[in-house]
Tab-separated table of C-alpha atoms in Angstrom:
chain	number	residue	atom	x	y	z
A	1	MET	CA	11.001	21.146	30.058
A	2	ARG	CA	10.919	17.261	30.586
A	3	ILE	CA	7.325	17.334	32.225
A	4	LEU	CA	5.282	18.139	29.071
A	5	PRO	CA	6.544	15.212	27.151
A	6	ARG	CA	6.174	12.520	30.138
A	7	LEU	CA	2.918	13.851	30.534
A	8	SER	CA	2.003	13.552	26.930
A	9	GLY	CA	3.072	9.975	26.726
A	10	TRP	CA	1.242	9.182	29.825
A	11	ILE	CA	-1.998	10.671	28.416
A	12	ALA	CA	-1.447	8.922	25.137
A	13	ALA	CA	-0.916	5.381	26.909
A	14	ARG	CA	-3.730	6.095	29.028
A	15	ARG	CA	-6.182	7.171	25.947
A	16	ALA	CA	-4.894	3.811	23.789
A	17	ALA	CA	-5.713	1.520	26.554
A	18	ALA	CA	-9.220	2.812	26.878
A	19	ILE	CA	-9.618	2.700	23.325
A	20	GLU	CA	-8.553	-1.025	23.340
A	21	ARG	CA	-11.189	-1.780	25.939
A	22	ALA	CA	-13.882	-0.065	24.112
A	23	ALA	CA	-12.966	-1.958	20.891
A	24	THR	CA	-13.105	-5.148	22.658
A	25	ARG	CA	-16.538	-4.343	23.911
A	26	THR	CA	-17.595	-3.288	20.489
A	27	ARG	CA	-16.264	-6.484	18.758
A	28	ALA	CA	-18.235	-8.520	21.345
A	29	ARG	CA	-21.753	-6.930	20.221
A	30	THR	CA	-21.281	-5.728	16.678
A	31	PRO	CA	-23.152	-7.923	14.316
A	32	ALA	CA	-20.825	-6.786	11.310
A	33	LYS	CA	-18.723	-9.288	9.364
A	34	ILE	CA	-14.926	-8.401	9.779
A	35	VAL	CA	-12.713	-8.981	7.301
A	36	ALA	CA	-8.968	-8.216	7.782
A	37	VAL	CA	-6.261	-8.584	5.227
A	38	THR	CA	-2.236	-8.740	5.785
A	39	GLY	CA	0.502	-9.777	3.468
A	40	SER	CA	3.887	-8.010	2.403
A	41	SER	CA	2.102	-6.365	-0.732
A	42	ALA	CA	-1.288	-5.891	-2.184
A	43	LYS	CA	-3.184	-5.225	1.259
A	44	THR	CA	-4.470	-1.714	0.369
A	45	THR	CA	-5.586	-2.623	-2.857
A	46	THR	CA	-7.168	-5.770	-1.704
A	47	VAL	CA	-9.076	-3.949	1.239
A	48	ALA	CA	-10.068	-1.046	-1.260
A	49	LEU	CA	-11.343	-3.428	-3.843
A	50	LEU	CA	-13.286	-5.778	-1.833
A	51	ALA	CA	-15.121	-2.906	0.137
A	52	HIS	CA	-16.115	-1.870	-3.285
A	53	ILE	CA	-17.547	-5.066	-4.469
A	54	LEU	CA	-19.361	-5.280	-0.935
A	55	GLU	CA	-21.010	-1.807	-1.419
A	56	PRO	CA	-24.029	-3.125	-3.142
A	57	ILE	CA	-25.129	-5.764	-0.790
A	58	GLY	CA	-24.477	-3.798	2.574
A	59	ARG	CA	-23.017	-0.680	4.557
A	60	VAL	CA	-19.373	-1.079	4.650
A	61	ARG	CA	-16.862	0.547	6.579
A	62	CYS	CA	-13.205	0.508	5.159
A	63	GLN	CA	-9.828	1.123	6.691
A	64	VAL	CA	-6.743	1.441	4.568
A	65	ASP	CA	-3.023	2.978	4.873
A	66	PHE	CA	-3.563	3.728	8.359
A	67	ASN	CA	-2.901	0.173	9.252
A	68	ASP	CA	-1.189	-0.030	12.232
A	69	ARG	CA	-2.530	-1.368	15.680
A	70	ARG	CA	-3.909	2.026	17.011
A	71	ALA	CA	-5.575	2.948	13.683
A	72	ILE	CA	-7.410	-0.332	13.554
A	73	VAL	CA	-8.499	-0.362	16.999
A	74	LYS	CA	-10.006	3.058	16.499
A	75	ALA	CA	-12.115	1.849	13.392
A	76	LEU	CA	-13.393	-0.989	15.208
A	77	THR	CA	-14.755	1.379	17.894
A	78	ARG	CA	-16.524	3.283	15.448
A	79	VAL	CA	-18.400	0.588	13.966
A	80	GLY	CA	-22.221	0.771	14.604
A	81	ARG	CA	-24.957	-1.380	14.553
A	82	SER	CA	-26.158	-0.353	10.939
A	83	VAL	CA	-22.789	-1.636	9.642
A	84	ASP	CA	-22.602	-4.839	7.919
A	85	PHE	CA	-19.156	-5.162	6.703
A	86	LEU	CA	-15.850	-3.592	8.441
A	87	VAL	CA	-12.788	-4.266	5.942
A	88	VAL	CA	-9.490	-3.535	7.515
A	89	GLU	CA	-5.611	-3.535	6.643
A	90	ALA	CA	-3.546	-5.304	9.084
A	91	ALA	CA	0.062	-4.325	8.942
A	92	ALA	CA	3.025	-5.844	11.014
A	93	GLY	CA	5.679	-3.023	11.781
A	94	ARG	CA	6.733	-4.668	15.127
A	95	LYS	CA	6.951	-8.142	16.477
A	96	GLY	CA	3.828	-8.683	18.447
A	97	ASP	CA	1.617	-6.016	16.905
A	98	LEU	CA	-0.348	-8.163	14.541
A	99	ALA	CA	-0.782	-10.921	17.338
A	100	ALA	CA	-2.246	-8.153	19.668
A	101	THR	CA	-4.395	-6.657	16.919
A	102	SER	CA	-5.927	-9.869	15.852
A	103	ALA	CA	-6.779	-10.749	19.323
A	104	ILE	CA	-8.942	-7.710	19.357
A	105	LEU	CA	-10.346	-7.821	15.833
A	106	ARG	CA	-11.053	-11.872	15.835
A	107	PRO	CA	-12.148	-11.592	12.069
A	108	ASP	CA	-14.725	-13.553	10.462
A	109	VAL	CA	-12.636	-13.565	7.152
A	110	ALA	CA	-8.720	-13.031	7.142
A	111	ILE	CA	-6.904	-12.640	3.894
A	112	VAL	CA	-3.377	-13.284	3.423
A	113	THR	CA	-1.922	-11.920	0.207
A	114	MET	CA	1.659	-12.973	0.375
A	115	VAL	CA	4.824	-13.577	2.370
A	116	ALA	CA	8.117	-11.500	1.230
A	117	LEU	CA	11.259	-9.983	3.440
A	118	GLU	CA	10.105	-6.602	4.553
A	119	HIS	CA	10.905	-4.581	7.822
A	120	LYS	CA	14.284	-6.497	7.574
A	121	SER	CA	15.566	-4.639	10.789
A	122	VAL	CA	12.734	-6.147	12.671
A	123	TYR	CA	12.294	-9.591	11.340
A	124	ARG	CA	15.654	-10.645	10.153
A	125	ASP	CA	14.150	-13.139	7.678
A	126	VAL	CA	11.058	-14.018	5.666
A	127	GLU	CA	10.317	-16.879	8.244
A	128	GLY	CA	9.944	-13.979	10.978
A	129	VAL	CA	7.675	-12.092	8.594
A	130	ALA	CA	5.527	-15.154	8.133
A	131	ALA	CA	5.442	-15.877	11.835
A	132	GLU	CA	3.835	-12.595	12.528
A	133	LYS	CA	1.516	-12.604	9.736
A	134	SER	CA	0.141	-15.943	10.678
A	135	GLN	CA	-1.254	-14.436	13.828
A	136	LEU	CA	-4.317	-13.149	11.897
A	137	ALA	CA	-5.217	-16.553	10.379
A	138	ALA	CA	-4.719	-17.963	13.687
A	139	ALA	CA	-7.375	-15.379	15.206
A	140	VAL	CA	-10.153	-15.972	12.677
A	141	ARG	CA	-13.327	-16.952	14.276
A	142	ALA	CA	-14.356	-21.037	14.441
A	143	HIS	CA	-17.338	-20.134	11.970
A	144	GLY	CA	-15.177	-17.769	9.583
A	145	VAL	CA	-12.761	-18.487	6.622
A	146	ALA	CA	-9.021	-17.835	6.232
A	147	ILE	CA	-8.264	-17.195	2.482
A	148	LEU	CA	-4.577	-17.769	1.892
A	149	ASN	CA	-2.366	-17.262	-1.089
A	150	GLY	CA	-1.773	-21.260	-2.249
A	151	ASP	CA	0.945	-20.333	-4.539
A	152	ASP	CA	3.011	-18.893	-1.597
A	153	PRO	CA	4.409	-21.980	0.295
A	154	LEU	CA	4.538	-19.666	3.580
A	155	ALA	CA	0.988	-18.225	3.400
A	156	ALA	CA	-0.462	-21.599	2.193
A	157	ALA	CA	1.116	-23.113	5.362
A	158	MET	CA	-0.851	-21.028	7.681
A	159	ALA	CA	-3.793	-23.248	7.387
A	160	ALA	CA	-2.091	-25.492	10.109
A	161	GLN	CA	-2.632	-22.603	12.495
A	162	THR	CA	-6.139	-21.965	12.424
A	163	ASN	CA	-9.310	-23.615	13.362
A	164	ALA	CA	-11.581	-21.863	10.794
A	165	ARG	CA	-12.126	-23.295	7.140
A	166	VAL	CA	-9.668	-22.576	4.678
A	167	VAL	CA	-9.583	-21.672	1.009
A	168	HIS	CA	-6.593	-21.023	-1.243
A	169	PHE	CA	-6.419	-18.867	-4.057
A	170	GLY	CA	-3.761	-18.508	-6.879
A	171	ARG	CA	-2.772	-19.296	-10.327
A	172	ARG	CA	-1.670	-23.095	-9.977
A	173	GLU	CA	-3.839	-26.077	-10.064
A	174	GLY	CA	-4.857	-27.046	-6.673
A	175	ASN	CA	-6.252	-23.747	-5.420
A	176	ASP	CA	-10.020	-23.401	-4.733
A	177	TYR	CA	-9.925	-20.075	-6.581
A	178	ARG	CA	-7.696	-19.991	-9.727
A	179	ALA	CA	-6.994	-16.789	-11.764
A	180	LEU	CA	-6.367	-18.049	-15.486
A	181	ASP	CA	-4.965	-16.424	-18.555
A	182	ALA	CA	-3.834	-13.119	-16.727
A	183	ARG	CA	-2.882	-10.580	-19.006
A	184	ALA	CA	-2.088	-7.000	-19.041
A	185	VAL	CA	0.302	-5.221	-21.701
A	186	PHE	CA	0.202	-1.529	-21.346
A	187	PRO	CA	-1.715	0.450	-22.302
A	188	GLU	CA	-4.418	-2.482	-22.158
A	189	ARG	CA	-5.925	-3.238	-18.607
A	190	LEU	CA	-5.792	-6.560	-16.616
A	191	GLN	CA	-8.193	-9.066	-17.640
A	192	PHE	CA	-8.444	-12.795	-16.425
A	193	THR	CA	-10.734	-15.590	-15.593
A	194	LEU	CA	-11.309	-16.854	-12.120
A	195	ALA	CA	-12.407	-20.691	-11.996
A	196	TRP	CA	-13.929	-22.273	-8.584
A	197	ARG	CA	-16.476	-24.515	-7.656
A	198	GLY	CA	-19.259	-22.106	-8.848
A	199	GLY	CA	-18.019	-22.107	-12.203
A	200	ILE	CA	-15.880	-19.707	-14.618
A	201	LEU	CA	-16.105	-16.060	-14.287
A	202	PRO	CA	-14.524	-13.625	-16.733
A	203	LEU	CA	-13.032	-10.347	-15.019
A	204	ARG	CA	-11.850	-7.173	-16.296
A	205	THR	CA	-9.938	-4.671	-14.330
A	206	ARG	CA	-8.475	-1.050	-14.689
A	207	PHE	CA	-5.302	-2.134	-13.371
A	208	VAL	CA	-2.071	-1.683	-15.719
A	209	ALA	CA	-0.059	-4.613	-14.379
A	210	GLU	CA	-0.486	-8.362	-14.786
A	211	HIS	CA	0.513	-8.954	-11.060
A	212	PHE	CA	-2.683	-6.939	-9.797
A	213	TRP	CA	-4.396	-10.541	-10.408
A	214	LEU	CA	-3.444	-11.323	-6.905
A	215	PRO	CA	-5.331	-8.549	-5.003
A	216	ALA	CA	-8.326	-9.058	-7.769
A	217	ALA	CA	-8.553	-12.829	-7.116
A	218	ALA	CA	-8.376	-12.482	-3.384
A	219	ALA	CA	-10.734	-9.954	-3.232
A	220	ALA	CA	-13.222	-11.859	-5.561
A	221	ALA	CA	-12.769	-14.864	-3.764
A	222	ALA	CA	-13.634	-13.068	-0.396
A	223	ALA	CA	-16.782	-11.622	-2.016
A	224	LEU	CA	-17.904	-14.798	-3.317
A	225	GLU	CA	-17.377	-16.450	0.072
A	226	LEU	CA	-19.415	-13.663	1.600
A	227	GLY	CA	-22.475	-14.338	-0.751
A	228	VAL	CA	-22.126	-11.533	-3.391
A	229	ALA	CA	-23.452	-12.824	-6.566
A	230	PRO	CA	-20.744	-13.329	-9.417
A	231	ASP	CA	-22.266	-11.126	-11.901
A	232	THR	CA	-21.900	-8.412	-9.005
A	233	VAL	CA	-18.209	-9.255	-8.452
A	234	ALA	CA	-17.586	-8.978	-12.064
A	235	ASP	CA	-19.326	-5.722	-12.533
A	236	ARG	CA	-17.755	-3.821	-9.466
A	237	LEU	CA	-14.145	-5.040	-10.276
A	238	ALA	CA	-14.639	-3.544	-13.719
A	239	SER	CA	-15.525	0.073	-12.113
A	240	PHE	CA	-12.880	0.073	-9.489
A	241	GLU	CA	-10.420	2.830	-10.110
A	242	PRO	CA	-6.896	1.740	-9.194
A	243	PHE	CA	-4.801	4.092	-6.662
A	244	LEU	CA	-2.659	6.344	-8.491
A	245	ASP	CA	0.427	5.712	-6.282
A	246	ARG	CA	0.023	1.753	-6.359
A	247	CYS	CA	1.247	1.193	-10.075
A	248	GLY	CA	-1.551	3.489	-11.356
A	249	ALA	CA	-1.554	4.964	-14.620
A	250	ALA	CA	-1.507	8.645	-15.266
A	251	ASP	CA	-2.118	9.559	-19.133
A	252	ILE	CA	-1.151	13.231	-20.140
A	253	PRO	CA	-3.037	14.405	-23.399
A	254	GLY	CA	-0.088	15.159	-25.927
A	255	GLY	CA	2.590	14.010	-23.232
A	256	PRO	CA	3.988	11.245	-21.604
A	257	HIS	CA	2.163	8.295	-19.831
A	258	PHE	CA	3.121	7.737	-16.282
A	259	ILE	CA	3.156	4.515	-14.350
A	260	VAL	CA	3.281	5.640	-10.776
A	261	ASP	CA	4.559	3.301	-8.279
A	262	THR	CA	5.748	5.192	-5.198
A	263	ALA	CA	3.712	4.047	-1.985
A	264	LYS	CA	6.352	1.619	-1.227
A	265	ALA	CA	9.429	-0.074	-2.524
A	266	PRO	CA	10.444	-3.060	-0.890
A	267	TRP	CA	12.864	-5.345	-3.153
A	268	HIS	CA	10.392	-8.161	-4.158
A	269	SER	CA	8.212	-5.188	-5.674
A	270	VAL	CA	11.091	-3.669	-8.193
A	271	LYS	CA	11.053	-6.422	-10.493
A	272	LEU	CA	7.119	-6.494	-10.688
A	273	ALA	CA	7.226	-2.783	-11.487
A	274	PHE	CA	9.826	-3.384	-14.209
A	275	ASP	CA	8.000	-5.954	-15.789
A	276	VAL	CA	5.108	-3.711	-16.242
A	277	LEU	CA	7.637	-1.414	-18.330
A	278	ALA	CA	8.949	-4.478	-19.921
A	279	SER	CA	5.966	-5.335	-21.606
A	280	ALA	CA	4.496	-1.960	-22.591
A	281	THR	CA	4.489	-0.705	-26.060
A	282	ALA	CA	5.757	2.869	-26.548
A	283	PRO	CA	8.142	4.940	-28.556
A	284	ARG	CA	10.421	5.360	-25.558
A	285	LYS	CA	10.471	3.949	-21.887
A	286	ARG	CA	12.349	5.481	-19.096
A	287	ILE	CA	12.598	4.436	-15.302
A	288	VAL	CA	12.915	6.981	-12.445
A	289	LEU	CA	14.079	4.764	-9.595
A	290	GLY	CA	14.367	6.289	-5.900
A	291	HIS	CA	15.128	4.890	-2.692
A	292	ILE	CA	14.679	0.943	-2.300
A	293	SER	CA	13.370	0.045	1.258
A	294	ASP	CA	15.744	-1.661	3.762
A	295	SER	CA	18.396	-1.115	1.086
A	296	SER	CA	19.822	2.171	2.222
A	297	SER	CA	23.348	1.065	2.090
A	298	ASN	CA	23.230	-2.148	-0.205
A	299	ASP	CA	25.359	-1.646	-2.919
A	300	ARG	CA	24.310	-5.080	-4.630
A	301	THR	CA	20.744	-4.217	-4.395
A	302	TYR	CA	21.057	-0.759	-6.434
A	303	ARG	CA	23.708	-2.534	-8.861
A	304	ASN	CA	21.201	-5.311	-9.510
A	305	ALA	CA	18.434	-2.949	-9.736
A	306	TYR	CA	20.197	-0.767	-12.402
A	307	ARG	CA	21.025	-3.691	-14.406
A	308	MET	CA	17.333	-5.009	-14.268
A	309	ALA	CA	16.153	-1.437	-15.381
A	310	ARG	CA	18.797	-0.671	-18.022
A	311	ALA	CA	17.578	-4.036	-19.797
A	312	VAL	CA	13.995	-2.847	-20.329
A	313	ALA	CA	14.362	0.929	-20.369
A	314	ASP	CA	16.160	3.077	-22.824
A	315	GLU	CA	16.952	5.736	-20.072
A	316	VAL	CA	17.376	4.870	-16.017
A	317	ILE	CA	17.310	7.887	-13.885
A	318	PHE	CA	18.313	7.648	-10.252
A	319	VAL	CA	17.124	10.263	-7.561
A	320	GLY	CA	18.753	10.567	-4.327
A	321	ASP	CA	22.233	9.491	-3.183
A	322	HIS	CA	22.483	5.968	-4.493
A	323	ALA	CA	23.460	6.861	-8.165
A	324	HIS	CA	27.064	5.532	-7.407
A	325	ARG	CA	25.913	2.034	-6.330
A	326	SER	CA	24.509	1.816	-9.614
A	327	LYS	CA	27.997	1.038	-10.961
A	328	ALA	CA	26.777	2.374	-14.169
A	329	SER	CA	29.507	2.505	-16.623
A	330	GLN	CA	31.313	5.623	-18.211
A	331	ASN	CA	29.675	4.704	-21.381
A	332	ASP	CA	26.073	4.856	-19.823
A	333	TYR	CA	27.019	8.352	-18.519
A	334	ASP	CA	28.236	9.746	-21.824
A	335	THR	CA	25.501	8.561	-23.902
A	336	GLY	CA	22.808	9.451	-21.195
A	337	ARG	CA	21.764	5.926	-20.891
A	338	PHE	CA	22.156	6.774	-17.220
A	339	GLN	CA	21.089	9.979	-15.689
A	340	ASN	CA	21.229	10.954	-11.869
A	341	PHE	CA	19.551	13.866	-9.670
A	342	VAL	CA	19.408	14.602	-6.034
A	343	THR	CA	15.659	15.760	-5.802
A	344	ALA	CA	12.297	15.201	-7.454
A	345	GLU	CA	11.864	18.773	-8.455
A	346	GLN	CA	15.409	18.265	-10.408
A	347	VAL	CA	13.819	15.230	-12.144
A	348	ALA	CA	10.525	16.839	-13.073
A	349	SER	CA	12.409	19.733	-14.702
A	350	TYR	CA	14.498	17.178	-16.672
A	351	ILE	CA	11.575	15.403	-17.815
A	352	ARG	CA	9.563	18.272	-19.195
A	353	ALA	CA	12.558	19.437	-20.952
A	354	THR	CA	12.997	16.121	-22.699
A	355	THR	CA	9.762	14.264	-22.777
A	356	LEU	CA	8.489	12.411	-26.113
A	357	PRO	CA	4.759	12.423	-26.710
A	358	GLY	CA	3.513	8.684	-25.939
A	359	GLU	CA	6.439	7.615	-24.137
A	360	VAL	CA	6.066	5.564	-20.725
A	361	ILE	CA	7.844	6.633	-17.691
A	362	LEU	CA	7.821	4.515	-14.742
A	363	LEU	CA	8.112	6.207	-11.165
A	364	LYS	CA	9.311	3.707	-8.575
A	365	GLY	CA	10.754	4.592	-4.939
A	366	SER	CA	9.609	4.432	-1.380
A	367	VAL	CA	7.137	6.907	-0.055
A	368	GLY	CA	9.494	9.181	1.634
A	369	GLN	CA	10.915	10.647	-1.432
A	370	HIS	CA	7.486	11.465	-2.878
A	371	LEU	CA	8.268	10.694	-6.525
A	372	GLU	CA	4.552	11.155	-7.353
A	373	ARG	CA	5.149	14.860	-7.516
A	374	ILE	CA	7.162	14.313	-10.943
A	375	ALA	CA	3.748	13.211	-12.546
A	376	LEU	CA	1.373	15.151	-10.324
A	377	ALA	CA	3.478	18.315	-11.895
A	378	TRP	CA	2.056	17.578	-15.402
A	379	MET	CA	-1.644	17.919	-14.005
A	380	HIS	CA	-1.382	20.341	-11.325
A	381	GLU	CA	0.742	23.164	-10.036
A	382	VAL	CA	3.331	21.338	-7.312
A	383	ARG	CA	4.694	24.148	-4.603
A	384	CYS	CA	5.875	21.553	-1.965
A	385	TRP	CA	9.349	20.167	-3.351
A	386	VAL	CA	11.004	19.807	-0.131
A	387	PRO	CA	13.076	16.316	-0.519
A	388	ALA	CA	12.034	14.953	2.908
A	389	CYS	CA	8.882	16.143	4.598
A	390	GLY	CA	8.658	13.160	7.013
A	391	HIS	CA	5.218	12.530	5.928
A	392	ARG	CA	4.083	8.644	6.064
A	393	LYS	CA	1.682	9.170	3.513
A	394	GLY	CA	2.041	9.909	-0.329
A	395	CYS	CA	1.539	13.505	-1.769
A	396	ILE	CA	-1.940	12.485	-3.285
A	397	GLU	CA	-3.367	11.434	0.083
A	398	CYS	CA	-1.705	14.300	1.791
A	399	GLY	CA	-3.287	16.534	-0.673
A	400	ARG	CA	-1.133	19.928	0.099
A	401	TYR	CA	1.305	19.720	-2.870
A	402	GLY	CA	-0.163	22.820	-4.223
A	403	GLU	CA	0.911	24.783	-0.816
A	404	SER	CA	4.773	25.375	0.119
A	405	PHE	CA	5.989	22.850	2.774
A	406	ASP	CA	6.203	25.767	5.411
A	407	TRP	CA	2.587	26.451	5.119
A	408	HIS	CA	1.610	22.859	5.749
A	409	LYS	CA	4.244	22.390	8.176
A	410	GLY	CA	2.978	25.139	10.257
A	411	ARG	CA	-0.376	23.354	9.988
A	412	ARG	CA	0.740	20.237	11.390
A	413	ARG	CA	2.296	21.852	14.422
A	414	ARG	CA	-0.820	23.411	15.199
A	415	HIS	CA	-2.749	20.234	15.003
A	416	ARG	CA	-0.174	18.660	17.686
A	417	VAL	CA	-0.730	21.446	19.807
A	418	ARG	CA	-4.751	21.080	19.923
A	419	ARG	CA	-4.366	17.359	20.239
A	420	PHE	CA	-2.185	17.819	23.322
A	421	LEU	CA	-4.374	20.278	24.784
A	422	SER	CA	-7.840	18.552	23.854
A	423	GLY	CA	-6.140	15.266	26.081
A	424	LEU	CA	-5.335	17.353	28.851
A	425	VAL	CA	-9.152	18.597	28.900
A	426	GLY	CA	-10.340	15.120	28.103
A	427	LYS	CA	-8.556	13.872	31.389
A	428	ALA	CA	-9.840	16.664	33.307
A	429	ARG	CA	-13.326	16.362	32.320
A	430	PRO	CA	-15.359	14.773	34.948
A	431	ARG	CA	-16.763	11.082	34.339
A	432	ALA	CA	-20.277	11.024	33.232
A	433	THR	CA	-22.876	9.064	35.609
A	434	ARG	CA	-26.095	7.461	35.052
A	435	GLY	CA	-29.255	9.052	37.041
């Protein structure tokens, strides 16, 4: 019984090594400009937005969400000679991973969005996170450019670790690209002005939150550095549709407005999400709060989260098993100011029974709870309500929320079997020879 797992692991390791060798060869001969983005937040949006901006001037391949070493290496092997830009998201989940990935990528452009404490069990402190992410800036080719968040001291300090040209972006004076007068008051969308050596560029977006100035400015700066015309940058920024589960808005006709921020929930992102609700104009505001990343047993984190949520919302709804950590008062329980439920399905039923037209409801929690289903249930029939399905991606990307969990669990099992069998066949297949 133990032979099959060992054989499967051996096959996977050999396959991964072969793919990395192929990726290294591809990198050596590809004419494509490679852009890599890392940071504790805003990576996915920056990558998708930059790829969208670059499309008018060349063929673009984009790799988002699946951002570990294996996924990035596979993306690199698929770059053909007709591709002009490869834009990838580079994550740091384990120590050393980003250094190994960066050594293969050797990007022409590296973007560091910000540094904050994430994966606390791995890196322990924010300096450890910065040390890992700095590997990407250090790997930029000599003729390339490192684009760093100048408002973030840890990101800005990475300039000393690269031989490439460095430009900084941010809101403060001294940055090469400055985001000025950023404003977003829901339901109004984000707009700001980008100032740089080339002049002043007014930018309008479809983002609902002010803090999205960061990925917008980072993507715009990279595009301008890559030679995209300013007018094209502005037009493409204005037409980009944000991801729904990354602080996106779902407006239900005759119903509530949902702000969905369920792709991830590190502590530093919680206040940003609450700020969106605080500035919104609505007849009622509610917050649905799930698990906060790296804080499964931290009473203080959930207590502080509740205090902040209560200050900006008329009602706070906890989902999961952390309600007791909120330290909500008995009066908040009695008056309905505080609610708690075990599952997302229970919350969805409660909101549908108590909704107020035009109210704004913020959904905030880590991806494992899939709180986005609460909003999806207003637009589609949701049949998959299992509390924990084990998927690393959200329901929107999965797309199977309209089927029961048992149905797509069986589909996943069949997929794993096929992958294992194809590995065996691939290993047994004779190597092709040149005649």
